[in-house]
Tab-separated table of C-alpha atoms in Angstrom:
chain	number	residue	atom	x	y	z
Z	175	MET	CA	10.465	105.717	-158.722
Z	176	LEU	CA	11.997	108.550	-156.748
Z	177	LEU	CA	10.116	107.549	-153.599
Z	178	GLY	CA	11.075	103.908	-154.156
Z	179	GLY	CA	14.732	104.867	-154.447
Z	180	ARG	CA	14.544	106.908	-151.253
Z	181	LEU	CA	12.877	103.982	-149.486
Z	182	LEU	CA	15.618	101.557	-150.527
Z	183	THR	CA	18.309	104.092	-149.610
Z	184	GLY	CA	16.771	104.508	-146.165
Z	185	LEU	CA	16.626	100.741	-145.700
Z	186	ALA	CA	20.284	100.369	-146.691
Z	187	CYS	CA	21.352	103.227	-144.389
Z	188	GLY	CA	19.424	101.677	-141.516
Z	189	VAL	CA	21.108	98.302	-141.980
Z	190	ALA	CA	24.555	99.882	-142.345
Z	191	SER	CA	24.131	102.036	-139.227
Z	192	LEU	CA	23.262	98.876	-137.280
Z	193	VAL	CA	25.886	96.500	-138.648
Z	194	ALA	CA	28.921	98.749	-139.221
Z	195	PRO	CA	29.613	99.709	-135.554
Z	196	ILE	CA	29.215	96.099	-134.396
Z	197	TYR	CA	31.400	94.702	-137.171
Z	198	ILE	CA	34.165	97.221	-136.514
Z	199	SER	CA	34.000	96.655	-132.762
Z	200	GLU	CA	34.258	92.881	-133.123
Z	201	ILE	CA	37.185	92.889	-135.563
Z	202	SER	CA	39.174	95.668	-133.829
Z	203	TYR	CA	42.214	95.077	-131.664
Z	204	PRO	CA	41.340	96.207	-128.086
Z	205	ALA	CA	44.010	98.930	-127.986
Z	206	VAL	CA	42.517	100.780	-130.974
Z	207	ARG	CA	38.846	99.830	-130.613
Z	208	GLY	CA	37.817	103.317	-129.500
Z	209	LEU	CA	39.681	104.954	-132.367
Z	210	LEU	CA	38.249	102.638	-135.012
Z	211	GLY	CA	34.761	102.723	-133.488
Z	212	SER	CA	34.635	106.509	-133.683
Z	213	CYS	CA	35.757	106.316	-137.309
Z	214	VAL	CA	32.195	105.244	-138.183
Z	215	GLN	CA	30.958	108.718	-137.307
Z	216	LEU	CA	34.029	110.266	-138.941
Z	217	MET	CA	33.195	108.604	-142.253
Z	218	VAL	CA	29.577	109.752	-141.940
Z	219	VAL	CA	30.528	113.407	-141.475
Z	220	ILE	CA	33.101	113.215	-144.278
Z	221	GLY	CA	30.295	111.957	-146.516
Z	222	ILE	CA	28.070	114.858	-145.426
Z	223	LEU	CA	30.843	117.346	-146.200
Z	224	LEU	CA	31.453	115.818	-149.636
Z	225	ALA	CA	27.711	116.008	-150.338
Z	226	TYR	CA	27.731	119.713	-149.419
Z	227	LEU	CA	30.700	120.327	-151.728
Z	228	ALA	CA	29.215	118.328	-154.596
Z	229	GLY	CA	25.872	120.065	-154.134
Z	230	ARG	CA	27.517	123.400	-154.944
Z	231	VAL	CA	28.424	122.241	-158.460
Z	232	LEU	CA	25.979	119.436	-159.319
Z	233	GLU	CA	22.233	119.310	-159.718
Z	234	TRP	CA	20.361	116.800	-157.586
Z	235	ARG	CA	20.123	114.114	-160.297
Z	236	TRP	CA	23.883	113.900	-160.767
Z	237	LEU	CA	24.334	114.136	-157.006
Z	238	ALA	CA	22.179	111.013	-156.659
Z	239	VAL	CA	24.284	109.218	-159.280
Z	240	LEU	CA	27.458	110.217	-157.438
Z	241	GLY	CA	25.986	108.705	-154.281
Z	242	CYS	CA	26.146	105.264	-155.925
Z	243	VAL	CA	29.957	105.287	-155.979
Z	244	PRO	CA	30.800	104.706	-152.261
Z	245	PRO	CA	28.296	101.813	-151.812
Z	246	SER	CA	29.677	100.169	-154.954
Z	247	PHE	CA	33.211	100.259	-153.517
Z	248	MET	CA	31.953	98.939	-150.187
Z	249	LEU	CA	30.162	96.054	-151.906
Z	250	LEU	CA	33.328	95.037	-153.749
Z	251	LEU	CA	35.695	95.409	-150.775
Z	252	MET	CA	33.441	93.574	-148.300
Z	253	CYS	CA	33.683	90.506	-150.519
Z	254	CYS	CA	37.323	90.271	-149.352
Z	255	MET	CA	36.515	90.587	-145.627
Z	256	PRO	CA	35.843	87.661	-143.272
Z	257	GLU	CA	32.994	87.284	-140.804
Z	258	THR	CA	33.791	88.403	-137.271
Z	259	PRO	CA	35.365	85.752	-135.022
Z	260	ARG	CA	32.637	86.187	-132.396
Z	261	PHE	CA	29.884	85.550	-134.920
Z	262	LEU	CA	31.637	82.470	-136.254
Z	263	LEU	CA	31.938	81.096	-132.722
Z	264	THR	CA	28.192	81.494	-132.206
Z	265	GLN	CA	27.758	79.409	-135.363
Z	266	HIS	CA	30.039	76.683	-133.897
Z	267	LYS	CA	32.751	77.391	-136.487
Z	268	ARG	CA	35.796	77.608	-134.269
Z	269	GLN	CA	38.325	76.808	-136.993
Z	270	GLU	CA	36.946	79.534	-139.276
Z	271	ALA	CA	36.886	81.944	-136.312
Z	272	MET	CA	40.570	81.380	-135.595
Z	273	ALA	CA	41.380	81.804	-139.296
Z	274	ALA	CA	39.481	85.096	-139.346
Z	275	LEU	CA	41.337	86.214	-136.218
Z	276	GLN	CA	44.660	85.347	-137.839
Z	277	PHE	CA	43.675	87.323	-140.945
Z	278	LEU	CA	42.543	90.367	-138.932
Z	279	TRP	CA	45.103	90.532	-136.113
Z	280	GLY	CA	47.965	88.370	-137.333
Z	281	SER	CA	47.867	86.374	-134.070
Z	282	GLU	CA	45.520	85.358	-131.257
Z	283	GLN	CA	47.242	87.581	-128.684
Z	284	GLY	CA	44.753	89.839	-126.873
Z	285	TRP	CA	41.751	87.763	-127.955
Z	286	GLU	CA	39.186	87.051	-125.244
Z	287	GLU	CA	37.045	84.123	-126.235
Z	288	PRO	CA	33.403	84.454	-125.143
Z	289	SER	CA	32.045	81.952	-122.666
Z	290	VAL	CA	30.236	78.861	-123.860
Z	291	GLU	CA	27.006	80.066	-122.216
Z	292	SER	CA	27.006	83.348	-124.138
Z	293	GLU	CA	27.569	81.485	-127.389
Z	294	HIS	CA	24.418	79.406	-127.027
Z	295	GLN	CA	22.063	81.807	-125.237
Z	296	VAL	CA	19.395	83.600	-127.250
Z	297	PHE	CA	17.546	86.762	-126.343
Z	298	GLN	CA	14.321	86.408	-124.373
Z	299	LEU	CA	12.182	89.116	-122.776
Z	300	ALA	CA	12.696	87.474	-119.404
Z	301	LEU	CA	16.373	88.474	-119.597
Z	302	LEU	CA	15.345	92.119	-119.144
Z	303	ARG	CA	14.807	91.418	-115.449
Z	304	HIS	CA	18.566	91.102	-114.960
Z	305	PRO	CA	20.518	94.318	-114.211
Z	306	GLY	CA	23.311	93.224	-116.559
Z	307	ILE	CA	20.785	93.321	-119.417
Z	308	TYR	CA	18.287	96.083	-118.698
Z	309	LYS	CA	20.861	98.662	-117.558
Z	310	PRO	CA	22.823	98.552	-120.852
Z	311	PHE	CA	19.466	98.594	-122.683
Z	312	LEU	CA	18.370	101.776	-120.913
Z	313	ILE	CA	21.778	103.399	-121.375
Z	314	GLY	CA	21.910	102.581	-125.084
Z	315	ILE	CA	18.359	103.773	-125.794
Z	316	SER	CA	18.888	106.956	-123.755
Z	317	LEU	CA	22.127	107.774	-125.564
Z	318	MET	CA	20.477	107.405	-128.953
Z	319	ALA	CA	17.436	109.445	-127.919
Z	320	PHE	CA	19.529	112.280	-126.460
Z	321	GLN	CA	21.774	112.299	-129.520
Z	322	GLN	CA	18.841	113.125	-131.766
Z	323	LEU	CA	17.078	115.386	-129.256
Z	324	SER	CA	20.174	117.584	-129.357
Z	325	GLY	CA	18.833	118.682	-132.757
Z	326	ILE	CA	21.822	117.672	-134.851
Z	327	ASN	CA	19.917	116.173	-137.773
Z	328	ALA	CA	17.475	119.083	-137.892
Z	329	VAL	CA	20.426	121.478	-137.997
Z	330	MET	CA	22.254	119.522	-140.717
Z	331	PHE	CA	19.162	118.917	-142.877
Z	332	TYR	CA	18.039	122.551	-142.705
Z	333	ALA	CA	21.499	124.152	-142.573
Z	334	GLU	CA	21.022	126.261	-145.698
Z	335	THR	CA	17.523	127.336	-144.618
Z	336	ILE	CA	18.842	128.327	-141.186
Z	337	PHE	CA	21.609	130.452	-142.652
Z	338	GLU	CA	19.202	132.015	-145.137
Z	339	GLU	CA	17.027	132.990	-142.167
Z	340	ALA	CA	20.175	134.458	-140.612
Z	341	LYS	CA	20.535	136.601	-143.783
Z	342	PHE	CA	23.795	135.144	-145.126
Z	343	LYS	CA	24.392	135.755	-148.823
Z	344	ASP	CA	26.019	132.361	-149.480
Z	345	SER	CA	24.208	129.921	-147.198
Z	346	SER	CA	25.617	126.893	-149.048
Z	347	LEU	CA	29.170	128.063	-148.290
Z	348	ALA	CA	28.259	128.452	-144.621
Z	349	SER	CA	27.031	124.834	-144.691
Z	350	VAL	CA	30.367	123.706	-146.137
Z	351	VAL	CA	32.214	125.533	-143.356
Z	352	MET	CA	29.966	123.836	-140.809
Z	353	GLY	CA	30.605	120.419	-142.374
Z	354	THR	CA	34.367	121.016	-142.337
Z	355	ILE	CA	34.283	121.840	-138.627
Z	356	GLN	CA	32.309	118.673	-137.962
Z	357	VAL	CA	34.915	116.544	-139.753
Z	358	LEU	CA	37.833	118.172	-137.909
Z	359	PHE	CA	36.365	117.790	-134.424
Z	360	THR	CA	35.146	114.242	-135.072
Z	361	ALA	CA	38.735	113.385	-136.030
Z	362	VAL	CA	39.955	114.995	-132.793
Z	363	ALA	CA	37.448	112.927	-130.822
Z	364	ALA	CA	38.669	109.755	-132.508
Z	365	LEU	CA	42.251	110.517	-131.456
Z	366	ILE	CA	41.524	111.346	-127.797
Z	367	MET	CA	38.616	108.966	-127.182
Z	368	ASP	CA	40.522	106.215	-125.388
Z	369	ARG	CA	42.655	108.614	-123.314
Z	370	ALA	CA	40.030	111.171	-122.247
Z	371	GLY	CA	37.248	108.682	-121.567
Z	372	ARG	CA	33.706	108.484	-122.909
Z	373	ARG	CA	31.880	110.087	-119.972
Z	374	LEU	CA	34.080	113.199	-119.825
Z	375	LEU	CA	33.713	113.830	-123.553
Z	376	LEU	CA	29.929	113.386	-123.373
Z	377	ALA	CA	29.669	115.909	-120.519
Z	378	LEU	CA	31.954	118.423	-122.256
Z	379	SER	CA	30.080	117.966	-125.532
Z	380	GLY	CA	26.723	118.546	-123.836
Z	381	MET	CA	27.870	121.745	-122.100
Z	382	VAL	CA	29.189	123.199	-125.361
Z	383	MET	CA	25.893	122.397	-127.114
Z	384	VAL	CA	23.857	124.011	-124.306
Z	385	PHE	CA	25.872	127.232	-124.623
Z	386	SER	CA	25.800	127.338	-128.440
Z	387	THR	CA	22.083	126.554	-128.860
Z	388	SER	CA	21.298	129.163	-126.184
Z	389	ALA	CA	23.270	131.734	-128.174
Z	390	PHE	CA	21.580	130.755	-131.434
Z	391	GLY	CA	18.102	130.823	-129.923
Z	392	THR	CA	18.878	134.252	-128.430
Z	393	TYR	CA	20.001	135.481	-131.853
Z	394	PHE	CA	16.687	134.584	-133.477
Z	395	LYS	CA	14.764	136.033	-130.552
Z	396	LEU	CA	16.598	139.338	-130.954
Z	397	THR	CA	16.204	139.441	-134.735
Z	398	GLN	CA	12.495	138.589	-134.536
Z	399	ASP	CA	11.947	141.500	-132.144
Z	400	GLY	CA	13.476	143.861	-134.722
Z	401	SER	CA	14.339	143.767	-138.387
Z	402	ASN	CA	17.612	142.189	-139.377
Z	403	SER	CA	18.764	143.447	-142.744
Z	404	SER	CA	22.314	142.159	-142.557
Z	405	HIS	CA	23.616	140.117	-145.461
Z	406	VAL	CA	27.053	138.836	-144.523
Z	407	ASP	CA	29.255	137.235	-147.163
Z	408	LEU	CA	31.713	134.720	-145.703
Z	409	LEU	CA	34.264	135.539	-148.412
Z	410	VAL	CA	34.281	139.274	-147.652
Z	411	PRO	CA	36.451	140.545	-144.772
Z	412	VAL	CA	34.500	141.803	-141.788
Z	413	SER	CA	36.032	145.264	-142.215
Z	414	ALA	CA	34.484	145.487	-145.700
Z	415	GLU	CA	30.951	145.103	-144.288
Z	416	PRO	CA	29.018	148.140	-143.005
Z	417	VAL	CA	29.339	148.686	-139.274
Z	418	ASP	CA	25.977	147.532	-137.992
Z	419	THR	CA	24.884	145.749	-134.856
Z	420	ASN	CA	22.864	143.376	-137.035
Z	421	VAL	CA	26.095	142.279	-138.729
Z	422	GLY	CA	27.470	141.295	-135.344
Z	423	LEU	CA	24.286	139.408	-134.629
Z	424	ALA	CA	24.599	137.560	-137.943
Z	425	TRP	CA	28.121	136.515	-137.020
Z	426	LEU	CA	26.744	135.372	-133.660
Z	427	ALA	CA	24.479	133.035	-135.633
Z	428	VAL	CA	27.202	131.386	-137.691
Z	429	GLY	CA	29.616	131.323	-134.730
Z	430	SER	CA	27.137	129.632	-132.408
Z	431	MET	CA	26.197	127.095	-135.073
Z	432	CYS	CA	29.843	126.213	-135.701
Z	433	LEU	CA	30.374	125.877	-131.940
Z	434	PHE	CA	27.338	123.605	-131.726
Z	435	ILE	CA	28.691	121.364	-134.486
Z	436	ALA	CA	32.129	121.234	-132.827
Z	437	GLY	CA	30.586	120.360	-129.464
Z	438	PHE	CA	28.437	117.617	-130.951
Z	439	ALA	CA	31.322	116.136	-132.937
Z	440	ILE	CA	33.607	115.887	-129.912
Z	441	GLY	CA	31.256	113.674	-127.910
Z	442	TRP	CA	27.578	113.084	-128.655
Z	443	GLY	CA	28.304	112.370	-132.321
Z	444	PRO	CA	30.638	109.347	-132.205
Z	445	ILE	CA	30.342	108.059	-128.610
Z	446	PRO	CA	26.740	106.702	-128.594
Z	447	TRP	CA	27.514	104.572	-131.663
Z	448	LEU	CA	30.733	103.332	-130.096
Z	449	LEU	CA	29.153	102.516	-126.732
Z	450	MET	CA	26.317	100.695	-128.458
Z	451	SER	CA	28.831	98.169	-129.752
Z	452	GLU	CA	30.630	97.856	-126.387
Z	453	ILE	CA	28.096	97.647	-123.544
Z	454	PHE	CA	25.847	94.734	-124.533
Z	455	PRO	CA	26.518	91.067	-123.717
Z	456	LEU	CA	27.108	88.953	-126.787
Z	457	HIS	CA	23.855	86.986	-126.623
Z	458	VAL	CA	21.655	90.129	-126.647
Z	459	LYS	CA	23.834	92.372	-128.813
Z	460	GLY	CA	21.882	91.819	-132.038
Z	461	VAL	CA	18.456	92.628	-130.599
Z	462	ALA	CA	19.748	95.398	-128.312
Z	463	THR	CA	21.637	97.263	-131.020
Z	464	GLY	CA	18.638	96.915	-133.321
Z	465	VAL	CA	16.407	98.587	-130.714
Z	466	CYS	CA	18.978	101.354	-130.216
Z	467	VAL	CA	19.286	102.055	-133.950
Z	468	LEU	CA	15.490	102.031	-134.287
Z	469	THR	CA	15.289	104.561	-131.443
Z	470	ASN	CA	17.883	106.750	-133.135
Z	471	TRP	CA	16.172	106.898	-136.503
Z	472	LEU	CA	12.698	107.230	-134.991
Z	473	MET	CA	13.823	110.198	-132.906
Z	474	ALA	CA	15.610	111.664	-135.951
Z	475	PHE	CA	12.343	111.504	-137.910
Z	476	LEU	CA	10.267	113.042	-135.106
Z	477	VAL	CA	12.747	115.830	-134.329
Z	478	THR	CA	13.264	116.750	-137.981
Z	479	LYS	CA	9.536	116.791	-138.713
Z	480	GLU	CA	8.690	118.790	-135.589
Z	481	PHE	CA	11.568	121.207	-136.258
Z	482	ASN	CA	10.159	122.011	-139.687
Z	483	ASN	CA	6.663	122.568	-138.263
Z	484	LEU	CA	7.964	124.854	-135.492
Z	485	MET	CA	10.208	126.727	-137.919
Z	486	VAL	CA	7.210	127.517	-140.127
Z	487	SER	CA	4.803	128.410	-137.326
Z	488	ALA	CA	6.981	130.047	-134.649
Z	489	GLY	CA	10.324	130.857	-136.272
Z	490	LEU	CA	13.690	129.378	-135.332
Z	491	GLY	CA	13.948	130.753	-131.800
Z	492	LEU	CA	11.514	128.290	-130.180
Z	493	PRO	CA	12.976	125.015	-131.524
Z	494	PHE	CA	16.499	126.032	-130.524
Z	495	MET	CA	15.352	126.849	-127.007
Z	496	GLN	CA	13.830	123.362	-126.883
Z	497	PHE	CA	17.189	121.940	-127.957
Z	498	VAL	CA	18.768	123.832	-125.032
Z	499	ALA	CA	16.473	121.980	-122.619
Z	500	LYS	CA	17.280	118.582	-124.125
Z	501	ASP	CA	21.026	119.274	-124.210
Z	502	SER	CA	20.842	120.280	-120.537
Z	503	GLU	CA	19.179	116.954	-119.765
Z	504	SER	CA	21.961	115.098	-121.570
Z	505	VAL	CA	24.592	116.928	-119.474
Z	506	ALA	CA	22.702	116.055	-116.295
Z	507	SER	CA	22.515	112.382	-117.297
Z	508	CYS	CA	26.311	112.294	-117.800
Z	509	ALA	CA	26.929	114.030	-114.474
Z	510	GLY	CA	24.682	111.492	-112.746
């Protein structure tokens, strides 16, 4: 039953991660599309933070029950929402599309109606020969692959284990701090997205992740060469801890991890999901976004599984150095 529940949860999360960015993009007014599109990632990281907080006071069974509350609200509220105008036009329901537009925007001002050709075209493999199709495909797939190769899901899934390896007394509290930073910087990204531009934020995000994962990999390399007996409590002032170089190294661990989370949240967290809903022509958007989401979750599975294997066999230094290489590649792709 437990495995069945996890399977259904994974299926629901996969569908939501595909549909939610597209739905929000298609119902958003152009002036705030970037802001609302990045709110998808903001809601995800808020959910992660709430799960961390609830996990400090609830056992896993009650945590699973609590997880039923947000989907229940979403199910009820979506019953009051219309289909997107673009989808209704592809179904030859112009009157319903205009009614939905009136409900969502209050007027038709700013609406760009898709061409008749795009309404009736369907995806075919032969379309991949056209630059206007295969270039967005390659960009979308690459963004999703690099997002996961940065190591974000491995870091979030194994956050407590990582901080336990770094000899922190309260690893769950360190995870909450990390989740809070992720929420704050994702909110900042949502506010500056349309003014700063997607490419600049991706490049900045990648450079911060390269620096932070390098520092974290160096920390584990140094502590593996010697013995690290530091146990740092986040609630105790630094001055109250014994003066020890290992204490400084432990703070290097938590500092570099928080910097990594901040760097990811400012660019590579929200932007790939937003661009996925923006770059594809209407007649290939369904198939293209499906391939991108499949790439994302497949890479998440492979990275998380490999991270666990490397962590057991070679310690944490090696996987983080591999993340440095992948983050460097993501920076180079943005610069190009």
